[in-house]
Amino acid sequence: MTVLRLAVPTPLRRLFDYLPPPGMSPSQAAGLRPGVRLRVPFGRREVIGYFVEAATGSEAPAGSLRPASELLDTEPLIGAALIELAQWAASYYHHPPGEVYSALFPKRLRDGKAHRGLGEPAWRLTDRGRGLPPGAPARSPRQAAALDLLREPGVLPARQLAEADISAAVLRALRDKGLVESTTLAEDTRTATCRESLTLNSEQAAVVAAMLDAREGFSCHLLEGVTGSGKTEVYLQLIADCLRRGRQALVLIPEIGLTPQTLGRFRARFDADIAVLHSGLGEAERYRAWEAARTGRAAVVIGTRSAVFTPLADPGLIVVDEEHDASYKQQDGFRYSARDVAVKRGQLEQCPVLLGSATPSIESIHNALVGRYSHHRLHRRAAAAELPAIEILDIRRQPLGGGVSPALLEALESCLAGGRQALLFLNRRGYAPTLQCHDCGWVAECDACDARLTVHRRRGLLRCHHCGAAHSLYRACPQCHSRELVTTGVGTEQAEGFLCGQFGEHRIYRVDSDSMQGRDSMAALVEQIDRGEPCILLGTQMLTKGHHFPGVSLVGVLDADALLFSADFRGEERMAQLLTQVAGRAGRDGAPARVFVQSRYPDHPLLQSTLSCGYAEQARALLEARRASGMPPLGHLVLLHTDCADAQAAEGFLQAVRDAAGNALPAGANLIGPLPAPLQRRANRYRSQLLLSAPNRREAQAGASLLVAEAERLPARRGLRWSIDVDPQDLF
Ligand code: ADP
Ligand code: ZN
Ligand code: ZN
């Protein structure tokens, strides 16, 4: 008996057995290749499954196996290396294989539609159609005319048939009779060429030379280069080499909408088909980009996190830009790290992987220091620009307006007066993070979350930034009816108001997720800023991501203290990265620049170390601290999350997993919890977690398997969801 083992998109972490579809011979079944799609019955529905392997028997009770309904692909649409990557990811992240396979396909293929190439839609005669005599079918002159038109060329673009007055209905009727079929005309593939590049400086040239030596087969490289050191130019020249050899390059970047400049630089450099993949695409655009990547027509594929799973005909290089960026880790569902998957993919595809950042993750620095990755460094800025020094502004006892101290205000004045641009960083949107009653102390909180409501004054709203709930602004305290309601803390909306009052003659651009809603709003903003007129850019994290604004010569961090006191083990790393990245926006054109950091804790060791040594040194100190505490990358973590409307049920579930797993834990592994998650109640669901730590990856993996097995063995509880997170980003 031949049994087909399929990955089926369900939350279950296993494969499902089916008999071959009716009409498929055992030899055909044995010859199926991994990744082909089949339509299969599942419960009372039909779903799309992905063939993984054939077996000669099944553990399912005899007679319970159902045949698959239909084979959808004769050949897999996805190459063997990517299939292997999916299997690896399902196993490493302990995620249901069907959901991982689904992540490889665009929606229309996940929905079971036929695969269609990209060329122009066309119709062609089938063998039966070709066999008909001229003039047939006699009873339908329109259909006969269509067949006559098609007879000589055999295939015609749909457009041309329409011009000859053959309607789509006529063609469909012919198709239903099996006389014609729809197809596509392949367009010419464009040959990729590269326009003029910059002359590399000696540091850049050394990196490019070393990478070219390693261009065959797998190797992983960390490019640690200060902000503005010309990392992007290094990527561009390596990609050019890749294209010259007729191979494709895959480039991952943290967020496309936010960095239209990066895309612009690629478009300006290569005369080639560049496929762009990100979450803002419509289905048709996504399909096009996916198919162009798959067939090799796209020479360069640029995308965010999920693009790491794009099929490629012939990959020659994988680049992960800003590799430290937290957005590479998916935070729900299939919780993979695109950076780590990219490295694995390079191994399977046998091509080099380049991770680049001015502030590499401690993980990657560790991998470079132990020799697992080749380590390349760029110590200097490329365009003769100096890295600005960071100065700390002690704001204790200072009168602040919109969060801005007098010293920073003065610096802003002289910056604008000098015709230059300033960038202010404040990682809090809205007007103020707290609304409070001055008389009784009442604080506006979200009904559904353990969180305060943020004041959005312009819209007259209080908003929860965790669940999205909105409430109109109170006029009086709901508790004591006092009208003395005050806000504390400053958000971007308030700072913007203050700055507009101070610098009315200049443009103030606020950049946060409230102001940057349209798809192209960031691109429009960048265009404005590129004109070079003096202005102030005020924004959240959005402003720190790899932008290149040459006219900025003043950078201010309004509230460093909000970053200082993170309970998470990655808090210091994130803070150092953020400060370095924000500071790195200054002085990119070589003009003298200043960076001010406002704090009420000017002597805090974290600030002091950011000041006295660069990120590279700080990161190495953080690595030593992780060694001492056994935290990643010197230890390995797995989190089991639950989320449930009933707090007790969630904790009880984790406790039961803990009790069951406790004795079987691999050597050296530890369980901590169950503990409430950071913001335990969110949208009226209680979140708890159980943390597993282990000295090595192998034990962490064994521990994760154990937790999953125990969680799956426990009886399902209504409304309780659980998920596993391997290599979690944040713990607290
Ligand atoms: P990074 O990606 O490291 O932040 P970029 O690649 O954006 O740095 O380079 C910063 C600036 O330096 C850009 O304006 C870029 O055009 C310029 N640049 C990079 N390499 C060179 C070079 N070899 N010669 C002259 N200018 C360069
Ligand atoms: Zn009150
Ligand atoms: Zn809420």
PDB file of N, CA and C in Angstrom, residues 641-697:
ATOM      1  N   HIS A 641       4.100  30.137  25.919  1.00  0.00           N
ATOM      2  CA  HIS A 641       3.136  31.189  26.248  1.00  0.00           C
ATOM      3  C   HIS A 641       1.737  30.597  26.357  1.00  0.00           C
ATOM      4  N   THR A 642       0.933  31.155  27.257  1.00  0.00           N
ATOM      5  CA  THR A 642      -0.502  30.869  27.194  1.00  0.00           C
ATOM      6  C   THR A 642      -1.225  32.186  27.190  1.00  0.00           C
ATOM      7  N   ASP A 643      -2.446  32.128  26.703  1.00  0.00           N
ATOM      8  CA  ASP A 643      -3.258  33.342  26.667  1.00  0.00           C
ATOM      9  C   ASP A 643      -4.694  32.874  26.747  1.00  0.00           C
ATOM     10  N   CYS A 644      -5.424  33.422  27.732  1.00  0.00           N
ATOM     11  CA  CYS A 644      -6.716  32.854  28.098  1.00  0.00           C
ATOM     12  C   CYS A 644      -7.533  33.916  28.827  1.00  0.00           C
ATOM     13  N   ALA A 645      -8.855  33.859  28.677  1.00  0.00           N
ATOM     14  CA  ALA A 645      -9.701  34.841  29.360  1.00  0.00           C
ATOM     15  C   ALA A 645      -9.687  34.594  30.872  1.00  0.00           C
ATOM     16  N   ASP A 646      -9.301  33.393  31.267  1.00  0.00           N
ATOM     17  CA  ASP A 646      -9.297  33.027  32.676  1.00  0.00           C
ATOM     18  C   ASP A 646      -7.842  32.906  33.159  1.00  0.00           C
ATOM     19  N   ALA A 647      -7.425  33.823  34.022  1.00  0.00           N
ATOM     20  CA  ALA A 647      -6.027  33.857  34.445  1.00  0.00           C
ATOM     21  C   ALA A 647      -5.619  32.558  35.130  1.00  0.00           C
ATOM     22  N   GLN A 648      -6.518  32.013  35.946  1.00  0.00           N
ATOM     23  CA  GLN A 648      -6.172  30.813  36.689  1.00  0.00           C
ATOM     24  C   GLN A 648      -5.968  29.617  35.758  1.00  0.00           C
ATOM     25  N   ALA A 649      -6.829  29.504  34.765  1.00  0.00           N
ATOM     26  CA  ALA A 649      -6.734  28.371  33.851  1.00  0.00           C
ATOM     27  C   ALA A 649      -5.387  28.388  33.136  1.00  0.00           C
ATOM     28  N   ALA A 650      -4.939  29.586  32.747  1.00  0.00           N
ATOM     29  CA  ALA A 650      -3.682  29.696  32.011  1.00  0.00           C
ATOM     30  C   ALA A 650      -2.518  29.256  32.892  1.00  0.00           C
ATOM     31  N   GLU A 651      -2.500  29.743  34.107  1.00  0.00           N
ATOM     32  CA  GLU A 651      -1.412  29.357  35.006  1.00  0.00           C
ATOM     33  C   GLU A 651      -1.465  27.872  35.331  1.00  0.00           C
ATOM     34  N   GLY A 652      -2.697  27.385  35.545  1.00  0.00           N
ATOM     35  CA  GLY A 652      -2.863  25.969  35.860  1.00  0.00           C
ATOM     36  C   GLY A 652      -2.328  25.087  34.743  1.00  0.00           C
ATOM     37  N   PHE A 653      -2.573  25.494  33.523  1.00  0.00           N
ATOM     38  CA  PHE A 653      -2.109  24.739  32.362  1.00  0.00           C
ATOM     39  C   PHE A 653      -0.580  24.687  32.356  1.00  0.00           C
ATOM     40  N   LEU A 654       0.040  25.828  32.543  1.00  0.00           N
ATOM     41  CA  LEU A 654       1.508  25.863  32.533  1.00  0.00           C
ATOM     42  C   LEU A 654       2.074  25.066  33.708  1.00  0.00           C
ATOM     43  N   GLN A 655       1.407  25.142  34.855  1.00  0.00           N
ATOM     44  CA  GLN A 655       1.876  24.385  36.009  1.00  0.00           C
ATOM     45  C   GLN A 655       1.809  22.888  35.702  1.00  0.00           C
ATOM     46  N   ALA A 656       0.742  22.475  35.031  1.00  0.00           N
ATOM     47  CA  ALA A 656       0.600  21.057  34.685  1.00  0.00           C
ATOM     48  C   ALA A 656       1.698  20.626  33.711  1.00  0.00           C
ATOM     49  N   VAL A 657       2.017  21.491  32.754  1.00  0.00           N
ATOM     50  CA  VAL A 657       3.110  21.177  31.826  1.00  0.00           C
ATOM     51  C   VAL A 657       4.406  21.057  32.617  1.00  0.00           C
ATOM     52  N   ARG A 658       4.618  21.974  33.509  1.00  0.00           N
ATOM     53  CA  ARG A 658       5.834  21.974  34.293  1.00  0.00           C
ATOM     54  C   ARG A 658       5.946  20.697  35.125  1.00  0.00           C
ATOM     55  N   ASP A 659       4.845  20.331  35.782  1.00  0.00           N
ATOM     56  CA  ASP A 659       4.870  19.132  36.623  1.00  0.00           C
ATOM     57  C   ASP A 659       5.171  17.897  35.785  1.00  0.00           C
ATOM     58  N   ALA A 660       4.554  17.825  34.606  1.00  0.00           N
ATOM     59  CA  ALA A 660       4.734  16.639  33.771  1.00  0.00           C
ATOM     60  C   ALA A 660       6.140  16.594  33.177  1.00  0.00           C
ATOM     61  N   ALA A 661       6.686  17.759  32.830  1.00  0.00           N
ATOM     62  CA  ALA A 661       7.981  17.780  32.148  1.00  0.00           C
ATOM     63  C   ALA A 661       9.141  17.740  33.133  1.00  0.00           C
ATOM     64  N   GLY A 662       8.872  18.168  34.348  1.00  0.00           N
ATOM     65  CA  GLY A 662       9.933  18.393  35.333  1.00  0.00           C
ATOM     66  C   GLY A 662      10.978  17.298  35.420  1.00  0.00           C
ATOM     67  N   ASN A 663      10.546  16.042  35.527  1.00  0.00           N
ATOM     68  CA  ASN A 663      11.513  14.972  35.769  1.00  0.00           C
ATOM     69  C   ASN A 663      12.283  14.572  34.529  1.00  0.00           C
ATOM     70  N   ALA A 664      11.705  14.864  33.369  1.00  0.00           N
ATOM     71  CA  ALA A 664      12.325  14.388  32.131  1.00  0.00           C
ATOM     72  C   ALA A 664      13.220  15.444  31.488  1.00  0.00           C
ATOM     73  N   LEU A 665      13.419  16.562  32.147  1.00  0.00           N
ATOM     74  CA  LEU A 665      14.203  17.646  31.536  1.00  0.00           C
ATOM     75  C   LEU A 665      15.617  17.190  31.195  1.00  0.00           C
ATOM     76  N   PRO A 666      16.135  17.650  30.055  1.00  0.00           N
ATOM     77  CA  PRO A 666      17.519  17.309  29.725  1.00  0.00           C
ATOM     78  C   PRO A 666      18.493  17.919  30.739  1.00  0.00           C
ATOM     79  N   ALA A 667      19.663  17.320  30.829  1.00  0.00           N
ATOM     80  CA  ALA A 667      20.658  17.770  31.801  1.00  0.00           C
ATOM     81  C   ALA A 667      20.946  19.252  31.627  1.00  0.00           C
ATOM     82  N   GLY A 668      21.013  19.969  32.709  1.00  0.00           N
ATOM     83  CA  GLY A 668      21.388  21.378  32.659  1.00  0.00           C
ATOM     84  C   GLY A 668      20.237  22.313  32.356  1.00  0.00           C
ATOM     85  N   ALA A 669      19.101  21.773  31.912  1.00  0.00           N
ATOM     86  CA  ALA A 669      17.971  22.637  31.571  1.00  0.00           C
ATOM     87  C   ALA A 669      17.191  23.004  32.826  1.00  0.00           C
ATOM     88  N   ASN A 670      16.606  24.171  32.813  1.00  0.00           N
ATOM     89  CA  ASN A 670      15.861  24.688  33.954  1.00  0.00           C
ATOM     90  C   ASN A 670      14.526  25.236  33.522  1.00  0.00           C
ATOM     91  N   LEU A 671      13.519  25.105  34.398  1.00  0.00           N
ATOM     92  CA  LEU A 671      12.235  25.739  34.112  1.00  0.00           C
ATOM     93  C   LEU A 671      11.993  26.854  35.118  1.00  0.00           C
ATOM     94  N   ILE A 672      11.523  27.979  34.640  1.00  0.00           N
ATOM     95  CA  ILE A 672      11.156  29.089  35.509  1.00  0.00           C
ATOM     96  C   ILE A 672       9.712  29.457  35.204  1.00  0.00           C
ATOM     97  N   GLY A 673       8.880  29.524  36.241  1.00  0.00           N
ATOM     98  CA  GLY A 673       7.487  29.891  36.039  1.00  0.00           C
ATOM     99  C   GLY A 673       6.577  28.773  36.493  1.00  0.00           C
ATOM    100  N   PRO A 674       5.296  28.868  36.177  1.00  0.00           N
ATOM    101  CA  PRO A 674       4.668  29.909  35.368  1.00  0.00           C
ATOM    102  C   PRO A 674       4.711  31.297  36.021  1.00  0.00           C
ATOM    103  N   LEU A 675       4.925  32.286  35.161  1.00  0.00           N
ATOM    104  CA  LEU A 675       4.954  33.683  35.598  1.00  0.00           C
ATOM    105  C   LEU A 675       4.020  34.492  34.703  1.00  0.00           C
ATOM    106  N   PRO A 676       3.445  35.554  35.256  1.00  0.00           N
ATOM    107  CA  PRO A 676       2.656  36.427  34.384  1.00  0.00           C
ATOM    108  C   PRO A 676       3.548  37.072  33.319  1.00  0.00           C
ATOM    109  N   ALA A 677       3.049  37.214  32.100  1.00  0.00           N
ATOM    110  CA  ALA A 677       3.800  37.896  31.043  1.00  0.00           C
ATOM    111  C   ALA A 677       3.860  39.388  31.365  1.00  0.00           C
ATOM    112  N   PRO A 678       4.766  40.114  30.681  1.00  0.00           N
ATOM    113  CA  PRO A 678       4.856  41.597  30.923  1.00  0.00           C
ATOM    114  C   PRO A 678       3.514  42.306  30.952  1.00  0.00           C
ATOM    115  N   LEU A 679       2.766  42.971  30.855  1.00  0.00           N
ATOM    116  CA  LEU A 679       1.387  43.316  30.563  1.00  0.00           C
ATOM    117  C   LEU A 679       0.519  42.052  30.582  1.00  0.00           C
ATOM    118  N   GLN A 680       0.241  41.590  31.796  1.00  0.00           N
ATOM    119  CA  GLN A 680      -0.407  40.292  31.906  1.00  0.00           C
ATOM    120  C   GLN A 680      -1.783  40.263  31.240  1.00  0.00           C
ATOM    121  N   ARG A 681      -2.576  41.306  31.444  1.00  0.00           N
ATOM    122  CA  ARG A 681      -3.905  41.322  30.858  1.00  0.00           C
ATOM    123  C   ARG A 681      -3.899  42.247  29.653  1.00  0.00           C
ATOM    124  N   ARG A 682      -4.272  41.705  28.535  1.00  0.00           N
ATOM    125  CA  ARG A 682      -4.289  42.480  27.302  1.00  0.00           C
ATOM    126  C   ARG A 682      -5.535  42.096  26.537  1.00  0.00           C
ATOM    127  N   ALA A 683      -6.344  43.105  26.178  1.00  0.00           N
ATOM    128  CA  ALA A 683      -7.623  42.857  25.514  1.00  0.00           C
ATOM    129  C   ALA A 683      -8.411  41.787  26.262  1.00  0.00           C
ATOM    130  N   ASN A 684      -8.401  41.895  27.591  1.00  0.00           N
ATOM    131  CA  ASN A 684      -9.118  40.963  28.465  1.00  0.00           C
ATOM    132  C   ASN A 684      -8.679  39.512  28.366  1.00  0.00           C
ATOM    133  N   ARG A 685      -7.479  39.303  27.914  1.00  0.00           N
ATOM    134  CA  ARG A 685      -6.931  37.955  27.971  1.00  0.00           C
ATOM    135  C   ARG A 685      -5.687  37.986  28.845  1.00  0.00           C
ATOM    136  N   TYR A 686      -5.562  36.944  29.656  1.00  0.00           N
ATOM    137  CA  TYR A 686      -4.429  36.898  30.586  1.00  0.00           C
ATOM    138  C   TYR A 686      -3.309  36.091  29.974  1.00  0.00           C
ATOM    139  N   ARG A 687      -2.122  36.628  30.052  1.00  0.00           N
ATOM    140  CA  ARG A 687      -0.984  35.977  29.412  1.00  0.00           C
ATOM    141  C   ARG A 687       0.033  35.543  30.454  1.00  0.00           C
ATOM    142  N   SER A 688       0.440  34.292  30.363  1.00  0.00           N
ATOM    143  CA  SER A 688       1.438  33.770  31.290  1.00  0.00           C
ATOM    144  C   SER A 688       2.490  33.026  30.502  1.00  0.00           C
ATOM    145  N   GLN A 689       3.589  32.727  31.139  1.00  0.00           N
ATOM    146  CA  GLN A 689       4.642  32.032  30.417  1.00  0.00           C
ATOM    147  C   GLN A 689       5.480  31.135  31.318  1.00  0.00           C
ATOM    148  N   LEU A 690       6.052  30.137  30.670  1.00  0.00           N
ATOM    149  CA  LEU A 690       6.955  29.212  31.341  1.00  0.00           C
ATOM    150  C   LEU A 690       8.258  29.272  30.544  1.00  0.00           C
ATOM    151  N   LEU A 691       9.344  29.546  31.248  1.00  0.00           N
ATOM    152  CA  LEU A 691      10.624  29.760  30.559  1.00  0.00           C
ATOM    153  C   LEU A 691      11.537  28.561  30.762  1.00  0.00           C
ATOM    154  N   LEU A 692      12.087  28.064  29.669  1.00  0.00           N
ATOM    155  CA  LEU A 692      13.067  26.999  29.747  1.00  0.00           C
ATOM    156  C   LEU A 692      14.419  27.565  29.354  1.00  0.00           C
ATOM    157  N   SER A 693      15.419  27.333  30.182  1.00  0.00           N
ATOM    158  CA  SER A 693      16.752  27.765  29.789  1.00  0.00           C
ATOM    159  C   SER A 693      17.658  26.549  29.786  1.00  0.00           C
ATOM    160  N   ALA A 694      18.603  26.543  28.875  1.00  0.00           N
ATOM    161  CA  ALA A 694      19.499  25.396  28.754  1.00  0.00           C
ATOM    162  C   ALA A 694      20.853  25.894  28.287  1.00  0.00           C
ATOM    163  N   PRO A 695      21.909  25.208  28.676  1.00  0.00           N
ATOM    164  CA  PRO A 695      23.240  25.680  28.317  1.00  0.00           C
ATOM    165  C   PRO A 695      23.539  25.543  26.826  1.00  0.00           C
ATOM    166  N   ASN A 696      22.941  24.569  26.150  1.00  0.00           N
ATOM    167  CA  ASN A 696      23.240  24.342  24.734  1.00  0.00           C
ATOM    168  C   ASN A 696      21.967  24.236  23.913  1.00  0.00           C
ATOM    169  N   ARG A 697      22.169  24.448  22.613  1.00  0.00           N
ATOM    170  CA  ARG A 697      21.035  24.394  21.709  1.00  0.00           C
ATOM    171  C   ARG A 697      20.366  23.013  21.732  1.00  0.00           C
TER     172      ARG A 697
END
